[in-house]
């Protein structure tokens, strides 16, 4: 048994250096092992700078097809063709070109201007309805007039917010092609009786095309029209209206609603307090029809979307 004192052993043990083990991450440990095993010529790749990272352009498209668009393509277009097709117009031979009188040397190489009779423009020709030219909707225009904007321009804000909520259109069209979004209409002429000067903003409108107009029709037919009290339908023009009038030769169907009707849209009804004032508005259905009986065929097309009409 050794006779070394315990105090001496304790002092010698305290002099032994303590080896602390450093914690190395797994990734760096594997990198070091792989670098040691590989050749010395291999170099480690450096991360890309922040400027080289480009975010992908994410565009959220339509999540579903419009039900009213499918209704027109699958059912309504065929029904309109069946109801409005005329075999006589389809089999009618083309008119022979009239014999032009002899022209002078001065008029030989110059276009002849149309002969204007009276103060009315030339009458448009009748558009024959064929399988290639079935009547269809081109666009829907929603327009509202704000008389208070003559004295205070800020009153247009409530109308702009309401039309933007109803149509779903934002400034610059919301990225949709062929859409201009909500537009502010200014006066073209001055009227001293109403204290109106040219260039003053007086109204707001929005034009809907494509799937957006079918979504508006669905909101109008499914949520708004059934809730109107004592609503018989859109009034028809009187039977005494001449068929040669400019309104009858254009395939545009227009009707108006009261300010109360605007509150029935689900986009506005969800938060009515956000709109300090509601306004009346007009709706214009623009179709591809022109010429004789264009207005009657346009009403037939609009009624196919479950919008009623009635005779006064």
C-alpha positions as a Markdown table, in Angstrom:
| # | Residue | x | y | z |
|---|---|---|---|---|
| 1 | Unk | 0.0 | 0.0 | 0.0 |
| 2 | Unk | 1.4 | 3.4 | -1.0 |
| 3 | Unk | 2.1 | 5.9 | 1.6 |
| 4 | Unk | 1.3 | 8.9 | -0.6 |
| 5 | Unk | -0.9 | 11.4 | 1.2 |
| 6 | Unk | -4.4 | 12.0 | 0.1 |
| 7 | Unk | -3.8 | 15.8 | -0.1 |
| 8 | Unk | -1.0 | 15.3 | -2.7 |
| 9 | Unk | -3.3 | 13.2 | -4.9 |
| 10 | Unk | -6.0 | 15.8 | -4.8 |
| 11 | Unk | -3.5 | 18.5 | -5.8 |
| 12 | Unk | -2.2 | 16.5 | -8.7 |
| 13 | Unk | -5.7 | 15.7 | -9.9 |
| 14 | Unk | -6.6 | 19.3 | -10.0 |
| 15 | Unk | -3.7 | 20.1 | -12.3 |
| 16 | Unk | -5.0 | 17.7 | -15.0 |
| 17 | Unk | -6.4 | 19.8 | -17.9 |
| 18 | Unk | -10.1 | 19.3 | -18.5 |
| 19 | Unk | -10.8 | 18.5 | -22.2 |
| 20 | Unk | -14.2 | 20.0 | -23.1 |
| 21 | Unk | -16.0 | 18.4 | -26.0 |
| 22 | Unk | -17.3 | 20.9 | -28.5 |
| 23 | Unk | -20.8 | 20.2 | -30.0 |
| 24 | Unk | -20.6 | 20.1 | -33.8 |
| 25 | Unk | -23.8 | 20.2 | -35.9 |
| 26 | Unk | -24.6 | 17.1 | -37.8 |
| 27 | Unk | -24.6 | 18.9 | -41.1 |
| 28 | Unk | -21.1 | 20.4 | -40.6 |
| 29 | Unk | -19.9 | 17.0 | -39.3 |
| 30 | Unk | -21.0 | 15.2 | -42.4 |
| 31 | Unk | -19.6 | 18.0 | -44.5 |
| 32 | Unk | -16.2 | 17.7 | -42.9 |
| 33 | Unk | -16.2 | 14.0 | -43.3 |
| 34 | Unk | -17.2 | 14.1 | -46.9 |
| 35 | Unk | -14.7 | 16.9 | -47.7 |
| 36 | Unk | -11.9 | 14.9 | -46.1 |
| 37 | Unk | -12.8 | 11.8 | -48.1 |
| 38 | Unk | -13.2 | 13.6 | -51.4 |
| 39 | Unk | -10.5 | 15.2 | -53.4 |
| 40 | Unk | -9.0 | 18.5 | -52.5 |
| 41 | Unk | -10.1 | 20.1 | -55.7 |
| 42 | Unk | -13.9 | 20.0 | -54.8 |
| 43 | Unk | -15.2 | 23.4 | -53.6 |
| 44 | Unk | -18.2 | 24.1 | -51.5 |
| 45 | Unk | -21.1 | 26.0 | -53.3 |
| 46 | Unk | -22.0 | 29.3 | -51.8 |
| 47 | Unk | -25.7 | 30.3 | -51.3 |
| 48 | Unk | -27.3 | 32.5 | -53.9 |
| 49 | Unk | -27.6 | 36.2 | -53.1 |
| 50 | Unk | -31.0 | 37.6 | -52.3 |
| 51 | Unk | -31.2 | 39.5 | -55.5 |
| 52 | Unk | -31.2 | 36.3 | -57.6 |
| 53 | Unk | -34.4 | 34.9 | -55.9 |
| 54 | Unk | -37.5 | 35.5 | -58.1 |
| 55 | Unk | -40.9 | 34.9 | -56.6 |
| 56 | Unk | -43.2 | 32.9 | -58.9 |
| 57 | Unk | -46.1 | 34.8 | -60.5 |
| 58 | Unk | -49.2 | 33.2 | -58.9 |
| 59 | Unk | -52.5 | 34.0 | -60.7 |
| 60 | Unk | -55.7 | 32.7 | -59.2 |
| 61 | Unk | -58.1 | 31.8 | -62.0 |
| 62 | Unk | -61.8 | 31.1 | -62.0 |
| 63 | Unk | -62.7 | 28.3 | -59.5 |
| 64 | Unk | -65.9 | 27.3 | -61.2 |
| 65 | Unk | -67.9 | 28.0 | -64.4 |
| 66 | Unk | -70.9 | 30.3 | -64.3 |
| 67 | Unk | -74.2 | 28.4 | -64.2 |
| 68 | Unk | -76.0 | 31.0 | -66.4 |
| 69 | Unk | -73.2 | 30.8 | -69.0 |
| 70 | Unk | -73.7 | 27.1 | -69.2 |
| 71 | Unk | -77.5 | 27.7 | -69.4 |
| 72 | Unk | -77.0 | 29.9 | -72.5 |
| 73 | Unk | -74.5 | 27.6 | -74.3 |
| 74 | Unk | -76.5 | 24.4 | -73.6 |
| 75 | Unk | -80.1 | 25.4 | -73.7 |
| 76 | Unk | -80.9 | 29.1 | -74.5 |
| 77 | Unk | -78.9 | 29.4 | -77.7 |
| 78 | Unk | -80.6 | 26.4 | -79.3 |
| 79 | Unk | -84.1 | 27.7 | -78.2 |
| 80 | Unk | -83.4 | 31.2 | -79.7 |
| 81 | Unk | -82.3 | 29.6 | -82.9 |
| 82 | Unk | -85.5 | 27.5 | -83.0 |
| 83 | Unk | -87.8 | 30.4 | -82.2 |
| 84 | Unk | -86.3 | 33.1 | -84.4 |
| 85 | Unk | -84.9 | 31.3 | -87.4 |
| 86 | Unk | -86.6 | 32.2 | -90.7 |
| 87 | Unk | -86.3 | 29.8 | -93.7 |
| 88 | Unk | -87.4 | 32.5 | -96.1 |
| 89 | Unk | -84.6 | 34.8 | -95.1 |
| 90 | Unk | -82.1 | 31.9 | -95.3 |
| 91 | Unk | -83.2 | 30.9 | -98.8 |
| 92 | Unk | -83.7 | 34.4 | -100.1 |
| 93 | Unk | -81.3 | 35.0 | -103.1 |
| 94 | Unk | -79.0 | 37.9 | -102.8 |
| 95 | Unk | -80.1 | 41.1 | -104.5 |
| 96 | Unk | -78.4 | 42.0 | -107.8 |
| 97 | Unk | -76.1 | 45.0 | -107.6 |
| 98 | Unk | -77.8 | 48.0 | -109.2 |
| 99 | Unk | -76.3 | 49.4 | -112.4 |
| 100 | Unk | -74.3 | 52.5 | -111.6 |
| 101 | Unk | -74.8 | 55.5 | -113.9 |
| 102 | Unk | -71.8 | 56.5 | -115.9 |
| 103 | Unk | -69.4 | 58.6 | -113.9 |
| 104 | Unk | -67.4 | 61.6 | -115.0 |
| 105 | Unk | -63.7 | 61.6 | -115.0 |
| 106 | Unk | -63.7 | 63.6 | -111.8 |
| 107 | Unk | -65.9 | 61.0 | -109.9 |
| 108 | Unk | -64.2 | 57.9 | -111.4 |
| 109 | Unk | -61.6 | 57.3 | -108.6 |
| 110 | Unk | -63.4 | 59.0 | -105.7 |
| 111 | Unk | -65.7 | 57.3 | -103.2 |
| 112 | Unk | -69.3 | 58.4 | -103.4 |
| 113 | Unk | -70.6 | 59.6 | -100.0 |
| 114 | Unk | -74.0 | 58.1 | -98.8 |
| 115 | Unk | -77.1 | 60.1 | -99.6 |
| 116 | Unk | -78.6 | 61.4 | -96.3 |
| 117 | Unk | -82.3 | 61.8 | -96.4 |
| 118 | Unk | -83.7 | 64.0 | -93.6 |
| 119 | Unk | -82.0 | 64.3 | -90.2 |
| 120 | Unk | -81.9 | 60.5 | -89.4 |
| 121 | Unk | -78.9 | 58.3 | -90.0 |
| 122 | Unk | -79.0 | 55.5 | -92.5 |
| 123 | Unk | -81.2 | 52.6 | -91.6 |
| 124 | Unk | -79.3 | 49.5 | -90.5 |
| 125 | Unk | -80.0 | 46.3 | -92.4 |
| 126 | Unk | -81.8 | 43.4 | -90.8 |
| 127 | Unk | -79.4 | 40.9 | -89.2 |
| 128 | Unk | -80.6 | 37.4 | -90.3 |
| 129 | Unk | -80.3 | 34.9 | -87.4 |
| 130 | Unk | -78.3 | 31.9 | -88.5 |
| 131 | Unk | -76.4 | 29.1 | -86.7 |
| 132 | Unk | -73.2 | 31.2 | -87.0 |
| 133 | Unk | -74.9 | 34.4 | -85.6 |
| 134 | Unk | -77.1 | 33.3 | -82.7 |
| 135 | Unk | -78.0 | 36.3 | -80.5 |
| 136 | Unk | -75.8 | 36.6 | -77.5 |
| 137 | Unk | -75.0 | 39.1 | -74.7 |
| 138 | Unk | -72.0 | 41.3 | -75.4 |
| 139 | Unk | -71.8 | 43.2 | -72.2 |
| 140 | Unk | -73.9 | 44.7 | -69.3 |
| 141 | Unk | -73.6 | 48.3 | -68.2 |
| 142 | Unk | -74.6 | 49.5 | -64.7 |
| 143 | Unk | -75.0 | 53.2 | -64.5 |
| 144 | Unk | -76.1 | 55.5 | -61.6 |
| 145 | Unk | -76.6 | 59.2 | -61.5 |
| 146 | Unk | -75.6 | 61.2 | -58.4 |
| 147 | Unk | -77.1 | 64.7 | -58.5 |
| 148 | Unk | -75.5 | 65.7 | -55.2 |
| 149 | Unk | -72.1 | 65.4 | -56.8 |
| 150 | Unk | -72.6 | 68.8 | -58.5 |
| 151 | Unk | -72.3 | 70.5 | -55.1 |
| 152 | Unk | -70.0 | 67.9 | -53.4 |
| 153 | Unk | -67.8 | 65.5 | -55.3 |
| 154 | Unk | -67.3 | 63.2 | -52.2 |
| 155 | Unk | -70.9 | 61.9 | -52.6 |
| 156 | Unk | -69.7 | 59.8 | -55.5 |
| 157 | Unk | -67.7 | 57.6 | -53.2 |
| 158 | Unk | -70.7 | 55.7 | -51.9 |
| 159 | Unk | -71.8 | 55.0 | -55.5 |
| 160 | Unk | -68.3 | 53.9 | -56.5 |
| 161 | Unk | -68.2 | 51.5 | -53.5 |
| 162 | Unk | -71.6 | 50.1 | -54.2 |
| 163 | Unk | -70.9 | 49.4 | -57.9 |
| 164 | Unk | -67.6 | 47.9 | -57.1 |
| 165 | Unk | -69.2 | 45.5 | -54.6 |
| 166 | Unk | -72.0 | 44.6 | -56.9 |
| 167 | Unk | -69.9 | 44.0 | -60.0 |
| 168 | Unk | -66.7 | 42.7 | -58.3 |
| 169 | Unk | -64.7 | 45.1 | -60.5 |
| 170 | Unk | -61.7 | 47.0 | -59.0 |
| 171 | Unk | -59.7 | 49.9 | -60.5 |
| 172 | Unk | -58.0 | 48.9 | -63.8 |
| 173 | Unk | -60.5 | 46.1 | -64.2 |
| 174 | Unk | -59.0 | 43.8 | -61.5 |
| 175 | Unk | -56.6 | 42.3 | -64.0 |
| 176 | Unk | -59.4 | 41.1 | -66.3 |
| 177 | Unk | -58.9 | 41.5 | -70.0 |
| 178 | Unk | -61.4 | 43.8 | -71.7 |
| 179 | Unk | -62.6 | 45.3 | -68.5 |
| 180 | Unk | -62.2 | 49.0 | -67.5 |
| 181 | Unk | -63.5 | 48.8 | -64.0 |
| 182 | Unk | -65.6 | 51.4 | -62.3 |
| 183 | Unk | -65.5 | 54.7 | -64.3 |
| 184 | Unk | -66.5 | 58.2 | -63.3 |
| 185 | Unk | -68.6 | 60.0 | -66.0 |
| 186 | Unk | -68.2 | 63.8 | -66.4 |
| 187 | Unk | -70.6 | 66.3 | -67.9 |
| 188 | Unk | -70.0 | 67.1 | -71.6 |
| 189 | Unk | -72.0 | 70.4 | -71.6 |
| 190 | Unk | -72.7 | 73.1 | -69.2 |
| 191 | Unk | -76.2 | 73.8 | -67.8 |
| 192 | Unk | -76.6 | 77.0 | -65.9 |
| 193 | Unk | -80.1 | 76.0 | -64.6 |
| 194 | Unk | -78.6 | 73.1 | -62.6 |
| 195 | Unk | -75.3 | 74.9 | -61.8 |
| 196 | Unk | -73.5 | 72.3 | -64.0 |
| 197 | Unk | -70.3 | 73.0 | -65.8 |
| 198 | Unk | -68.6 | 70.9 | -68.4 |
| 199 | Unk | -66.0 | 68.5 | -66.9 |
| 200 | Unk | -67.8 | 68.0 | -63.5 |
| 201 | Unk | -68.2 | 64.4 | -62.3 |
| 202 | Unk | -71.9 | 63.6 | -62.1 |
| 203 | Unk | -72.3 | 59.8 | -62.5 |
| 204 | Unk | -70.6 | 56.4 | -62.2 |
| 205 | Unk | -70.8 | 53.3 | -64.5 |
| 206 | Unk | -69.2 | 49.9 | -64.8 |
| 207 | Unk | -69.2 | 47.6 | -67.8 |
| 208 | Unk | -69.2 | 43.8 | -67.3 |
| 209 | Unk | -68.1 | 41.3 | -69.9 |
| 210 | Unk | -67.6 | 37.5 | -70.0 |
| 211 | Unk | -68.2 | 35.5 | -66.8 |
| 212 | Unk | -68.6 | 38.7 | -64.7 |
| 213 | Unk | -71.9 | 39.6 | -66.5 |
| 214 | Unk | -73.3 | 36.1 | -65.9 |
| 215 | Unk | -72.4 | 36.4 | -62.2 |
| 216 | Unk | -74.3 | 39.7 | -62.0 |
| 217 | Unk | -77.4 | 38.1 | -63.7 |
| 218 | Unk | -77.3 | 35.3 | -61.2 |
| 219 | Unk | -77.2 | 37.7 | -58.3 |
| 220 | Unk | -80.0 | 39.8 | -59.8 |
| 221 | Unk | -82.3 | 36.9 | -60.6 |
| 222 | Unk | -81.7 | 34.7 | -57.6 |
| 223 | Unk | -81.5 | 37.3 | -54.8 |
| 224 | Unk | -82.8 | 40.7 | -55.9 |
| 225 | Unk | -85.9 | 40.3 | -58.1 |
| 226 | Unk | -87.7 | 37.7 | -55.8 |
| 227 | Unk | -87.5 | 40.1 | -52.9 |
| 228 | Unk | -89.0 | 43.1 | -54.7 |
| 229 | Unk | -92.5 | 43.7 | -53.3 |
| 230 | Unk | -95.3 | 43.8 | -55.9 |
| 231 | Unk | -92.8 | 43.5 | -58.8 |
| 232 | Unk | -94.7 | 42.4 | -62.0 |
| 233 | Unk | -91.7 | 42.6 | -64.2 |
| 234 | Unk | -89.9 | 45.0 | -66.6 |
| 235 | Unk | -92.5 | 47.1 | -68.4 |
| 236 | Unk | -92.7 | 46.6 | -72.2 |
| 237 | Unk | -92.8 | 49.6 | -74.6 |
| 238 | Unk | -96.3 | 50.5 | -75.8 |
| 239 | Unk | -97.6 | 48.8 | -79.0 |
| 240 | Unk | -97.7 | 52.3 | -80.7 |
| 241 | Unk | -93.9 | 52.6 | -80.6 |
| 242 | Unk | -92.7 | 52.7 | -84.3 |
| 243 | Unk | -90.5 | 49.8 | -85.3 |
| 244 | Unk | -88.3 | 52.1 | -87.3 |
| 245 | Unk | -87.3 | 54.2 | -84.3 |
| 246 | Unk | -83.6 | 54.2 | -83.3 |
| 247 | Unk | -84.4 | 52.5 | -80.0 |
| 248 | Unk | -86.1 | 49.6 | -81.9 |
| 249 | Unk | -83.2 | 49.1 | -84.3 |
| 250 | Unk | -80.6 | 48.6 | -81.5 |
| 251 | Unk | -80.5 | 45.4 | -79.5 |
| 252 | Unk | -80.2 | 47.1 | -76.1 |
| 253 | Unk | -82.6 | 46.3 | -73.3 |
| 254 | Unk | -82.6 | 48.8 | -70.5 |
| 255 | Unk | -84.5 | 49.2 | -67.2 |
| 256 | Unk | -84.0 | 50.9 | -63.9 |
| 257 | Unk | -84.3 | 50.1 | -60.2 |
| 258 | Unk | -84.9 | 52.2 | -57.1 |
| 259 | Unk | -82.3 | 52.8 | -54.3 |
| 260 | Unk | -84.0 | 50.1 | -52.1 |
| 261 | Unk | -83.2 | 47.5 | -54.7 |
| 262 | Unk | -79.5 | 48.0 | -54.3 |
| 263 | Unk | -79.6 | 46.9 | -50.7 |
| 264 | Unk | -81.0 | 43.5 | -51.7 |
| 265 | Unk | -77.7 | 42.4 | -53.3 |
| 266 | Unk | -75.9 | 40.0 | -51.0 |
| 267 | Unk | -72.6 | 41.9 | -51.4 |
| 268 | Unk | -74.2 | 45.0 | -49.9 |
| 269 | Unk | -76.6 | 43.4 | -47.6 |
| 270 | Unk | -73.8 | 41.7 | -45.7 |
| 271 | Unk | -72.5 | 45.2 | -44.6 |
| 272 | Unk | -75.1 | 47.9 | -45.2 |
| 273 | Unk | -73.5 | 50.2 | -42.7 |
| 274 | Unk | -70.4 | 50.6 | -44.9 |
| 275 | Unk | -72.5 | 52.5 | -47.5 |
| 276 | Unk | -73.8 | 55.8 | -46.1 |
| 277 | Unk | -76.2 | 56.2 | -49.0 |
| 278 | Unk | -77.7 | 53.9 | -51.7 |
| 279 | Unk | -78.6 | 55.1 | -55.2 |
| 280 | Unk | -80.9 | 54.1 | -57.9 |
| 281 | Unk | -79.3 | 52.6 | -61.0 |
| 282 | Unk | -80.0 | 51.6 | -64.6 |
| 283 | Unk | -79.0 | 48.3 | -66.2 |
| 284 | Unk | -78.3 | 48.0 | -70.0 |
| 285 | Unk | -78.1 | 44.6 | -71.6 |
| 286 | Unk | -76.2 | 45.0 | -74.9 |
| 287 | Unk | -76.7 | 42.2 | -77.4 |
| 288 | Unk | -75.3 | 41.4 | -80.8 |
| 289 | Unk | -78.5 | 42.2 | -82.6 |
| 290 | Unk | -78.9 | 45.1 | -85.0 |
| 291 | Unk | -81.6 | 46.1 | -87.5 |
| 292 | Unk | -85.4 | 45.3 | -87.7 |
| 293 | Unk | -87.0 | 43.5 | -84.8 |
| 294 | Unk | -83.7 | 43.7 | -82.9 |
| 295 | Unk | -85.3 | 45.0 | -79.8 |
| 296 | Unk | -87.9 | 42.2 | -79.7 |
| 297 | Unk | -85.3 | 39.5 | -80.2 |
| 298 | Unk | -83.1 | 41.1 | -77.5 |
| 299 | Unk | -86.0 | 41.0 | -75.0 |
| 300 | Unk | -86.5 | 37.3 | -75.9 |
| 301 | Unk | -82.8 | 36.7 | -75.1 |
| 302 | Unk | -83.0 | 38.6 | -71.8 |
| 303 | Unk | -86.2 | 36.8 | -70.8 |
| 304 | Unk | -84.4 | 33.5 | -71.2 |
| 305 | Unk | -82.4 | 34.4 | -68.1 |
| 306 | Unk | -85.6 | 34.4 | -66.0 |
| 307 | Unk | -86.1 | 38.2 | -66.1 |
| 308 | Unk | -89.8 | 38.8 | -66.5 |
| 309 | Unk | -91.6 | 41.4 | -68.7 |
| 310 | Unk | -95.1 | 42.7 | -68.5 |
| 311 | Unk | -97.4 | 44.9 | -70.7 |
| 312 | Unk | -98.7 | 48.1 | -69.1 |
